[in-house]
CSV table of C-alpha atoms and ligand atoms in Angstrom, one decimal:
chain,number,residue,atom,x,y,z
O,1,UNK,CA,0.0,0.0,0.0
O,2,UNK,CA,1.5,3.5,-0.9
O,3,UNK,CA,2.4,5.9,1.8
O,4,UNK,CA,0.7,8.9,2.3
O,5,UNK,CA,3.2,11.2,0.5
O,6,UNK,CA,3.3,8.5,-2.5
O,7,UNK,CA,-0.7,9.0,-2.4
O,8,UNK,CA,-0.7,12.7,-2.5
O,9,UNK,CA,2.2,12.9,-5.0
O,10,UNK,CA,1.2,10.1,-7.5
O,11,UNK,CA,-2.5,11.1,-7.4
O,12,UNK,CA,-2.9,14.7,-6.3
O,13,UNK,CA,-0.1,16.5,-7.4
O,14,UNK,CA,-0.3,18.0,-10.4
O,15,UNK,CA,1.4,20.9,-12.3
O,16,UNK,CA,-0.1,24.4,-11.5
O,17,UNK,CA,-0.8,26.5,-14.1
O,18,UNK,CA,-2.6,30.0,-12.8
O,19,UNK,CA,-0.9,29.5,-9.1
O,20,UNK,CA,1.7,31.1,-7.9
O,21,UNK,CA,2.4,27.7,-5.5
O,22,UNK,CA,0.8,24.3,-5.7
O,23,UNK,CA,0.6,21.4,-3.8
O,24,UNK,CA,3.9,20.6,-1.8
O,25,UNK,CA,4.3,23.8,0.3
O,26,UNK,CA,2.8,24.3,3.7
O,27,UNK,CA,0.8,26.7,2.0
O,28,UNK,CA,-1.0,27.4,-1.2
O,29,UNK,CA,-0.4,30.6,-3.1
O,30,UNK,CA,-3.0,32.6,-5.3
O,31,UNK,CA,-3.7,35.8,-6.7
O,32,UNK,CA,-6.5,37.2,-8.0
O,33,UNK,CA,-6.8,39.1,-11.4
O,34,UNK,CA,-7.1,43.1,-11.2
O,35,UNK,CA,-10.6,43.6,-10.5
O,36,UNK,CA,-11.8,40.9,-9.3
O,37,UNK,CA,-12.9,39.3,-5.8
O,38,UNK,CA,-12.3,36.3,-3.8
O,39,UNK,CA,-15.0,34.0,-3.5
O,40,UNK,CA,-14.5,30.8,-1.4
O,41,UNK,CA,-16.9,28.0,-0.3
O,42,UNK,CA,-16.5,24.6,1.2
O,43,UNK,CA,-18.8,21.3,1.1
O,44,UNK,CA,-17.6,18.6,3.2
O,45,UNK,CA,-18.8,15.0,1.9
O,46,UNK,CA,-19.5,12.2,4.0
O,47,UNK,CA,-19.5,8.6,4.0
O,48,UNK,CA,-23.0,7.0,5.3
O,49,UNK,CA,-24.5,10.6,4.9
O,50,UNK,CA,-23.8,11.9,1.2
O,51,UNK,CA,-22.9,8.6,0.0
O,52,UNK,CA,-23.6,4.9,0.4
O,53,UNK,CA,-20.2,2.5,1.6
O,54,UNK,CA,-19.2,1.2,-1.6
O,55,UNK,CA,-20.4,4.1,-3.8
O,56,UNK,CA,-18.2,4.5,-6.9
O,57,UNK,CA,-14.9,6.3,-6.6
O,58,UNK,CA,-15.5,7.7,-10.0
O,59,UNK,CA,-18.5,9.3,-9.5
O,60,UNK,CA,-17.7,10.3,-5.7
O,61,UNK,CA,-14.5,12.1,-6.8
O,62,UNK,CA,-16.8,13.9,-9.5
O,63,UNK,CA,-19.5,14.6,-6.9
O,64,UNK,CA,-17.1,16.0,-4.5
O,65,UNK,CA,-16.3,18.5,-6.4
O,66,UNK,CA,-19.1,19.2,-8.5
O,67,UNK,CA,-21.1,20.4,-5.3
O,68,UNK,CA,-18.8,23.1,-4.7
O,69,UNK,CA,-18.2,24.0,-8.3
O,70,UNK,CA,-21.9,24.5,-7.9
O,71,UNK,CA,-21.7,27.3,-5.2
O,72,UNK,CA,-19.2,28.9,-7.2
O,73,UNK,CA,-21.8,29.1,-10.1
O,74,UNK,CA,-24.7,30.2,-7.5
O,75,UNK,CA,-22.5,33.2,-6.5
O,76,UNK,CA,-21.9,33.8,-10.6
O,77,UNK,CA,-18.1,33.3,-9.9
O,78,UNK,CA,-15.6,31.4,-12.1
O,79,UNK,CA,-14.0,28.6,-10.1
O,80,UNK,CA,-10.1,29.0,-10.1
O,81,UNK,CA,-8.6,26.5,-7.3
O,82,UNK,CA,-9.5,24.2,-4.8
O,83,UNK,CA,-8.2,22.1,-1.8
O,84,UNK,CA,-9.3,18.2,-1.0
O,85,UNK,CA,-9.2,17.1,2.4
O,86,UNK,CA,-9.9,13.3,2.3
O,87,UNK,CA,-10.2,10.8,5.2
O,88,UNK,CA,-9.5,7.2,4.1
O,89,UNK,CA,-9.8,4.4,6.3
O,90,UNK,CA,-7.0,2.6,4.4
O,91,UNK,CA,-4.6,3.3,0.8
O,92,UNK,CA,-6.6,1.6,-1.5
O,93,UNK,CA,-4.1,2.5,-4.7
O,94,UNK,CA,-7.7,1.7,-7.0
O,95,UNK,CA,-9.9,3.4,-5.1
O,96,UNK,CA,-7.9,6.5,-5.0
O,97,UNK,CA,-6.8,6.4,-8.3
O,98,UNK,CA,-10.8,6.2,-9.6
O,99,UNK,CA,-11.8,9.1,-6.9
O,100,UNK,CA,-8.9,11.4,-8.5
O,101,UNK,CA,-9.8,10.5,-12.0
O,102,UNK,CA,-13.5,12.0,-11.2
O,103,UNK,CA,-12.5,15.0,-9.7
O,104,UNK,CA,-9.7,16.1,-11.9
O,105,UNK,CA,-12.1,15.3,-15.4
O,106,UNK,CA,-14.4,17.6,-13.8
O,107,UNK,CA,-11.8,20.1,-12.7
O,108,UNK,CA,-9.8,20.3,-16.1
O,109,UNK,CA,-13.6,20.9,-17.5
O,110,UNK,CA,-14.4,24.6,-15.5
O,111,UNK,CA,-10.0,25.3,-15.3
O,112,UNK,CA,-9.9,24.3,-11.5
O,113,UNK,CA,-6.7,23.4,-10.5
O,114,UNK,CA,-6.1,21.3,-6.8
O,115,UNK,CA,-3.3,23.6,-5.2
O,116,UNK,CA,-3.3,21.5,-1.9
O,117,UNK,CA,-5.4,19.6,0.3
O,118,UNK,CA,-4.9,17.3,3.6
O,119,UNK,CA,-4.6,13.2,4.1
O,120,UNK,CA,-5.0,11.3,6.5
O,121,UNK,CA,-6.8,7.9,7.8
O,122,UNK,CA,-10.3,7.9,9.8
O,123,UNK,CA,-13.8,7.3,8.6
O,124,UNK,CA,-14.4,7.9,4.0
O,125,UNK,CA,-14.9,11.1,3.7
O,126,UNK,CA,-13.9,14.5,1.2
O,127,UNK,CA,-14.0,17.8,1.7
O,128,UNK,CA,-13.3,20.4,-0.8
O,129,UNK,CA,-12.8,23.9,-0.2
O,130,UNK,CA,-13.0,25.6,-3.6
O,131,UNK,CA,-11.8,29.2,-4.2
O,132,UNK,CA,-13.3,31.8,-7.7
O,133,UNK,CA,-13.2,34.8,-8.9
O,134,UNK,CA,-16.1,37.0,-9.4
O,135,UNK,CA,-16.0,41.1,-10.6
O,136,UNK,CA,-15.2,43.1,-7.5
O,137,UNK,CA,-18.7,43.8,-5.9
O,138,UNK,CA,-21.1,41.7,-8.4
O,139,UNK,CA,-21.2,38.4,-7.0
O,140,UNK,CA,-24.9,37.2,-6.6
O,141,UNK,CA,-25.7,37.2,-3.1
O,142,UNK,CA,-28.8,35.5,-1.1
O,143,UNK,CA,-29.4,39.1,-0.1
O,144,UNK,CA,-30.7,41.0,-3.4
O,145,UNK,CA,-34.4,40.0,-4.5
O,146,UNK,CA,-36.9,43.0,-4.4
O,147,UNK,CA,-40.9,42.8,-4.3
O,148,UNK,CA,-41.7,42.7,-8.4
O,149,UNK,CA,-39.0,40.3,-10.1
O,150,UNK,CA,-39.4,37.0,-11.0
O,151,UNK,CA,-38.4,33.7,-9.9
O,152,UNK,CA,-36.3,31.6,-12.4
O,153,UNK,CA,-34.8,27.9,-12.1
O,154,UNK,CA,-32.7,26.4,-14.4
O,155,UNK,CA,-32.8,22.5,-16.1
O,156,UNK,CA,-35.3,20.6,-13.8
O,157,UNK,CA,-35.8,19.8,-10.5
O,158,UNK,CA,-36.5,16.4,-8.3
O,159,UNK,CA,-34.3,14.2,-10.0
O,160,UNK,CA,-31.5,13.2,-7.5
O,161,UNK,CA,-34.4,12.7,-4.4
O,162,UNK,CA,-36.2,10.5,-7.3
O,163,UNK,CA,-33.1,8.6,-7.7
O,164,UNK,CA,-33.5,7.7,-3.7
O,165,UNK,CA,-37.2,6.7,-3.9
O,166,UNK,CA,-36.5,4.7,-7.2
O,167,UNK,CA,-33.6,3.4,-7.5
O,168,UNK,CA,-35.1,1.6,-10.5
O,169,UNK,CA,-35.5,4.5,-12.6
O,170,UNK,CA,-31.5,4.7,-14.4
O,171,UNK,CA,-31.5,8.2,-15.3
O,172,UNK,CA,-32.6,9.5,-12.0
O,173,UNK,CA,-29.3,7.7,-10.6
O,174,UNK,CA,-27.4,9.6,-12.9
O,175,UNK,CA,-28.7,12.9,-12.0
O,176,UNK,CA,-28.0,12.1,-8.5
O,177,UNK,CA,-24.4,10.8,-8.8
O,178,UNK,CA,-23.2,13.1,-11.6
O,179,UNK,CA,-24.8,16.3,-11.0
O,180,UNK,CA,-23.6,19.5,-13.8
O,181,UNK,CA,-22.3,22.9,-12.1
O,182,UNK,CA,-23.7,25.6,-14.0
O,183,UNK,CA,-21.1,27.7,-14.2
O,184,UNK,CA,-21.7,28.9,-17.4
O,185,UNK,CA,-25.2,29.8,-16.5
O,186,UNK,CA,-24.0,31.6,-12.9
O,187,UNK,CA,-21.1,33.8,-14.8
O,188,UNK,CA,-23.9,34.8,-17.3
O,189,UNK,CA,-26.5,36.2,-14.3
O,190,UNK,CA,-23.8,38.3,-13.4
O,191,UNK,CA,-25.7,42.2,-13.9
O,192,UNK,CA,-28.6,40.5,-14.7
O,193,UNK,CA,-29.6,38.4,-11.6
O,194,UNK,CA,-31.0,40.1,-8.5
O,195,UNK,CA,-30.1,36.9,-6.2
O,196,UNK,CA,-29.1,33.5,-6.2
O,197,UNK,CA,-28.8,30.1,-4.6
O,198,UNK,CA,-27.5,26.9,-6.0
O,199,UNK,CA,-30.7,23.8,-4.8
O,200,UNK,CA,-28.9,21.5,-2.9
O,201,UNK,CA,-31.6,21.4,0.0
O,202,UNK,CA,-34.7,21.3,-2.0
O,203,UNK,CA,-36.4,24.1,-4.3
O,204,UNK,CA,-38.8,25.1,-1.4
O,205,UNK,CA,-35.9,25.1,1.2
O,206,UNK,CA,-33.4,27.3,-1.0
O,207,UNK,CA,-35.8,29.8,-2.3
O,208,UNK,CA,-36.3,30.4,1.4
O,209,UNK,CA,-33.0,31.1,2.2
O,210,UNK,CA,-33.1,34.3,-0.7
O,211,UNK,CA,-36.7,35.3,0.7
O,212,UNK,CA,-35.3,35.4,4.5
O,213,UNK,CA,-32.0,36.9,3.4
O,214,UNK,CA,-33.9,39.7,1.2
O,215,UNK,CA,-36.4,40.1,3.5
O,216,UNK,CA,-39.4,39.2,0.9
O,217,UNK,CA,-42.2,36.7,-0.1
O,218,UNK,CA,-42.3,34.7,-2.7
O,219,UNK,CA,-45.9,33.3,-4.9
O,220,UNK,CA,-44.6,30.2,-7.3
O,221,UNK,CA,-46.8,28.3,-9.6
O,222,UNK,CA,-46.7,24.5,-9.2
O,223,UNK,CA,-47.2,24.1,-12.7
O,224,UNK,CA,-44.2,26.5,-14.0
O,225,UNK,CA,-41.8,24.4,-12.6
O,226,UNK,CA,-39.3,22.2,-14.4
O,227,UNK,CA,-39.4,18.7,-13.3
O,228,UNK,CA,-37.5,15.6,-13.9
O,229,UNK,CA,-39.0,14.1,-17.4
O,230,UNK,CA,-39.0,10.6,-15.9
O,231,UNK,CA,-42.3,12.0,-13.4
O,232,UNK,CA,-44.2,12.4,-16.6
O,233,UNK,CA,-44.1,8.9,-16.8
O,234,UNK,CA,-44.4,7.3,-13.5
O,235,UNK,CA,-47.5,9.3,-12.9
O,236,UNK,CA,-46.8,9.4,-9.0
O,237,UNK,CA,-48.0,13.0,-8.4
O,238,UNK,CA,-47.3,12.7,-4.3
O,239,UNK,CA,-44.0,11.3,-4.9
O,240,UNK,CA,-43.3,14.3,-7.5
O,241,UNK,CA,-44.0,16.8,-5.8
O,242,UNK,CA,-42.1,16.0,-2.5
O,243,UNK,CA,-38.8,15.5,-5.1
O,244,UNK,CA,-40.0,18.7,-7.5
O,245,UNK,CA,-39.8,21.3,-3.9
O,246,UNK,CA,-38.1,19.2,-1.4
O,247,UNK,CA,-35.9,17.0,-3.0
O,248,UNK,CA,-31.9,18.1,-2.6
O,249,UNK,CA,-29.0,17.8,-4.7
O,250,UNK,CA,-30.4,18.7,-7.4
O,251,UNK,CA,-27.4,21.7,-7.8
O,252,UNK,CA,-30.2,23.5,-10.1
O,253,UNK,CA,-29.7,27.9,-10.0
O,254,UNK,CA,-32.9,29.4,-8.1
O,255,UNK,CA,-32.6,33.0,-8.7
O,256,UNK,CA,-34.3,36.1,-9.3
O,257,UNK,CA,-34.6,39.0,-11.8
O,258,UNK,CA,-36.7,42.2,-12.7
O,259,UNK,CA,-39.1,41.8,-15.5
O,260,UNK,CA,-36.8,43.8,-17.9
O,261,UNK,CA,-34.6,40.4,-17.8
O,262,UNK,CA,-37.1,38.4,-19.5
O,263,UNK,CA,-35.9,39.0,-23.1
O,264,UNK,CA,-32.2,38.5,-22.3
O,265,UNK,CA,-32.4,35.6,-19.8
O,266,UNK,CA,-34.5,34.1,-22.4
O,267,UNK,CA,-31.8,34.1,-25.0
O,268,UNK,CA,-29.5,32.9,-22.4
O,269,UNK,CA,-31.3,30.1,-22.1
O,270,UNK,CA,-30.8,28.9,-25.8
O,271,UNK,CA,-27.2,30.5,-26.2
O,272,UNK,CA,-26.2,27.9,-23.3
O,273,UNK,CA,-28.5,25.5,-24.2
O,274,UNK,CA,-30.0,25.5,-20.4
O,275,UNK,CA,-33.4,25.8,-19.7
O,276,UNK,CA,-34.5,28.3,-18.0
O,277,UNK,CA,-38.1,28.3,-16.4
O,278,UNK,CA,-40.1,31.7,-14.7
O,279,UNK,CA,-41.5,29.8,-11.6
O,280,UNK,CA,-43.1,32.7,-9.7
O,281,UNK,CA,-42.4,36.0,-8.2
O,282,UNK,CA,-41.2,37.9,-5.2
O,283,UNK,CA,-43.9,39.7,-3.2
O,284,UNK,CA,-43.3,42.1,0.1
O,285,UNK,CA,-43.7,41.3,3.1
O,286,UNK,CA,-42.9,38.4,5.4
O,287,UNK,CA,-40.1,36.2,3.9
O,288,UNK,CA,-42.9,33.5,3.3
O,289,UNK,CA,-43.4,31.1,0.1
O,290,UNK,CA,-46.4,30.2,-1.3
O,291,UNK,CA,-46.6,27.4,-4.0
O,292,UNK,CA,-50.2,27.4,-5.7
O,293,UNK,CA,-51.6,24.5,-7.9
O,294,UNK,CA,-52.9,24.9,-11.5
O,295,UNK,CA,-56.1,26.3,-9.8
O,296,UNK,CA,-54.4,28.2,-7.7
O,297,UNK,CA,-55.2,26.6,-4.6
O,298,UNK,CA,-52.2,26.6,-1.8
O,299,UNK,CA,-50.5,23.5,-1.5
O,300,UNK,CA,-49.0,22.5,1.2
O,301,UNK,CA,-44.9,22.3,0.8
O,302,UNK,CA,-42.7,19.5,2.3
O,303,UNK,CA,-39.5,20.2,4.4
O,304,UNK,CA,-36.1,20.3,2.6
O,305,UNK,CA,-33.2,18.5,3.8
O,306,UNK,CA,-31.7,19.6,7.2
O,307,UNK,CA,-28.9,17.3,8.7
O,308,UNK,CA,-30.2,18.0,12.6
O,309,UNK,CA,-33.8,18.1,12.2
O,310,UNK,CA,-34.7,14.6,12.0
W,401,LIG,P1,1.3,19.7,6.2
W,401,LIG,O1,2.1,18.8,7.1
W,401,LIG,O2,2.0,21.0,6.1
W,401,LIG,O3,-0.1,19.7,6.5
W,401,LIG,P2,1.0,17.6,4.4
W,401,LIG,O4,2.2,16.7,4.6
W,401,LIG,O5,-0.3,17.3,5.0
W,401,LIG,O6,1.5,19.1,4.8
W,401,LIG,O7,0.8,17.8,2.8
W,401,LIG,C1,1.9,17.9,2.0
W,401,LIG,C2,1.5,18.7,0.8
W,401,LIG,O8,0.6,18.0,0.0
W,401,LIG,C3,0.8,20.0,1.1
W,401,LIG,O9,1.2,21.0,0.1
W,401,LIG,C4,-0.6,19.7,1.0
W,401,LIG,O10,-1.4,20.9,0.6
W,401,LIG,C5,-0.7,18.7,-0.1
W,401,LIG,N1,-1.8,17.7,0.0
W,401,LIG,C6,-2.0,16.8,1.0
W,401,LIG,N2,-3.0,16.0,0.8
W,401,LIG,C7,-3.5,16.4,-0.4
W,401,LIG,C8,-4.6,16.0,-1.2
W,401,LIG,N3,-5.5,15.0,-0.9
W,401,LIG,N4,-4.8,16.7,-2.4
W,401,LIG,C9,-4.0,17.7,-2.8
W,401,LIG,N5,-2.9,18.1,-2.1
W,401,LIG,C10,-2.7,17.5,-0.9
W,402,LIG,MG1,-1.4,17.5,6.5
């Protein structure tokens, strides 16, 4: 079994190319390009909570970073380096091997180089902490939706919590394991977007988080949003809905934008080839949601996901 400097220099270490200092210091070192801002996030993945024992190496090392990559797009920043801190509970050379092939396919994808990381043994787990860049004082915050503009979500919702309830249905596995960053998408709301959030909780659980932050209500129309095709087909409407608002990891954008978007977020949408769906719209007053059915009766909406509340 390889040491743990063989592991980090046969597997993680990799030539810089925008860094200053890569892997092999103490430290990292980075700067930013004139103009631009910091932005920094970190997901921390773990074994018998994000992902099964036995769950693919492949697809974990893609996941791991994919869910940061994905608050790098909900803040419109362009991911630039990152940092893997990865528990093992042995040196598998395989395992390893397949976990770095994953995250370095996605990584050379959005130019995101691994500058450093920690390893040691203990209980499977990875934790990324992923650094961008976004023009000083554009980022989109949680902070910026105002009574008037719309509510947009990108591709389509309840996949990955279908994948859980059906592990049957192929596709749905697939959206769960190998989720997309939108980066593109993110970079693009920049000027555009009033807020944003990335839907790793559940639609109805993220959208809350801009309405609380902004201090606003939102009104959404069941019917507006995008779901998973495969619902169409299972015609399990309960099950749909609890994926379609509730589900998490779907790594969909939620955001918001004045009416004077519409034409340009519209042609966005086919430039990048990303749907783009108006779901609703913000309202004043109390930060509450209210999702309404094709006859506009309230429905009733299911909890997200929340690691200490049940
Ligand atoms: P230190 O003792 O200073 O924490 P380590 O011996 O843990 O340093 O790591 C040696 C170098 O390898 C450091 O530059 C660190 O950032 C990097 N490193 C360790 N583990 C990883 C990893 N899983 N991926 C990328 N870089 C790593
Ligand atoms: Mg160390």
């Amino acid at each position: 079994m390889p040491s743990e400097f063989e592991i980090i220099r046969r597997y993680f270490d990799r030539p810089v190319r925008s860094a200053t200092l890569g892997v092999g210091d103490d430290a990292a070192l980075v700067s930013p390009r004139a103009g631009m801002e910091v932005a920094v996030s970190t997901d921390l993945l773990v074994e018998g909570r994000h992902f099964r024992a036995g769950a693919d190496p492949r697809k974990l090392g893609h996941k791991a970073l994919a869910v940061n990559l994905s608050d790098m797009a909900a803040m419109g920043a362009t991911p630039r380096w990152a940092t893997l801190a990865l528990s093992l509970p042995d040196a598998d050379a395989t395992w390893i091997a397949a976990f770095a092939e994953g995250l370095f396919a996605l990584a050379d994808r959005f130019g995101t180089e691994l500058i450093g990381g920690d390893t040691v043994r203990g209980p499977r787990s990875a934790c990324i902490c992923i650094l961008g860049e976004v023009p000083r004082g554009q980022a989109l915050r949680r902070d910026g939706a105002c009574a008037g503009d719309d509510v947009w979500a990108s591709g389509d919702l309840g996949g990955a919590a279908l994948a859980l309830a059906r592990p049957d249905i192929a596709e749905a596995g697939q959206r769960l394991d190998q989720p997309e960053p939108r980066i593109a998408l993110g970079e693009r709301l920049l000027g555009r977007a009033s807020a944003a959030i990335d839907v790793s909780d559940g639609f109805a659980q993220d959208l809350g988080h801009i309405l609380e932050r902004s201090g606003c209500g939102a009104h959404v129309q069941y019917e507006r949003l995008p779901k998973f095709a495969a619902f169409a087909r299972i015609g399990e409407p309960e099950l749909e809905r609890a994926c379609v608002l509730a589900g998490g990891d779907d790594y969909e954008l939620v955001f918001t934008a004045p009416p004077r978007e519409r034409p340009a977020l519209e042609a966005l949408a086919r430039e990048l080839s990303v749907p783009l769906a108006r779901v609703g719209e913000i309202r004043a007053g109390k930060s509450s949601l209210t999702v309404v059915d094709a006859h506009g009766r309230e429905m009733t909406v299911p909890r997200g996901f929340d690691h200490f509340s049940r």
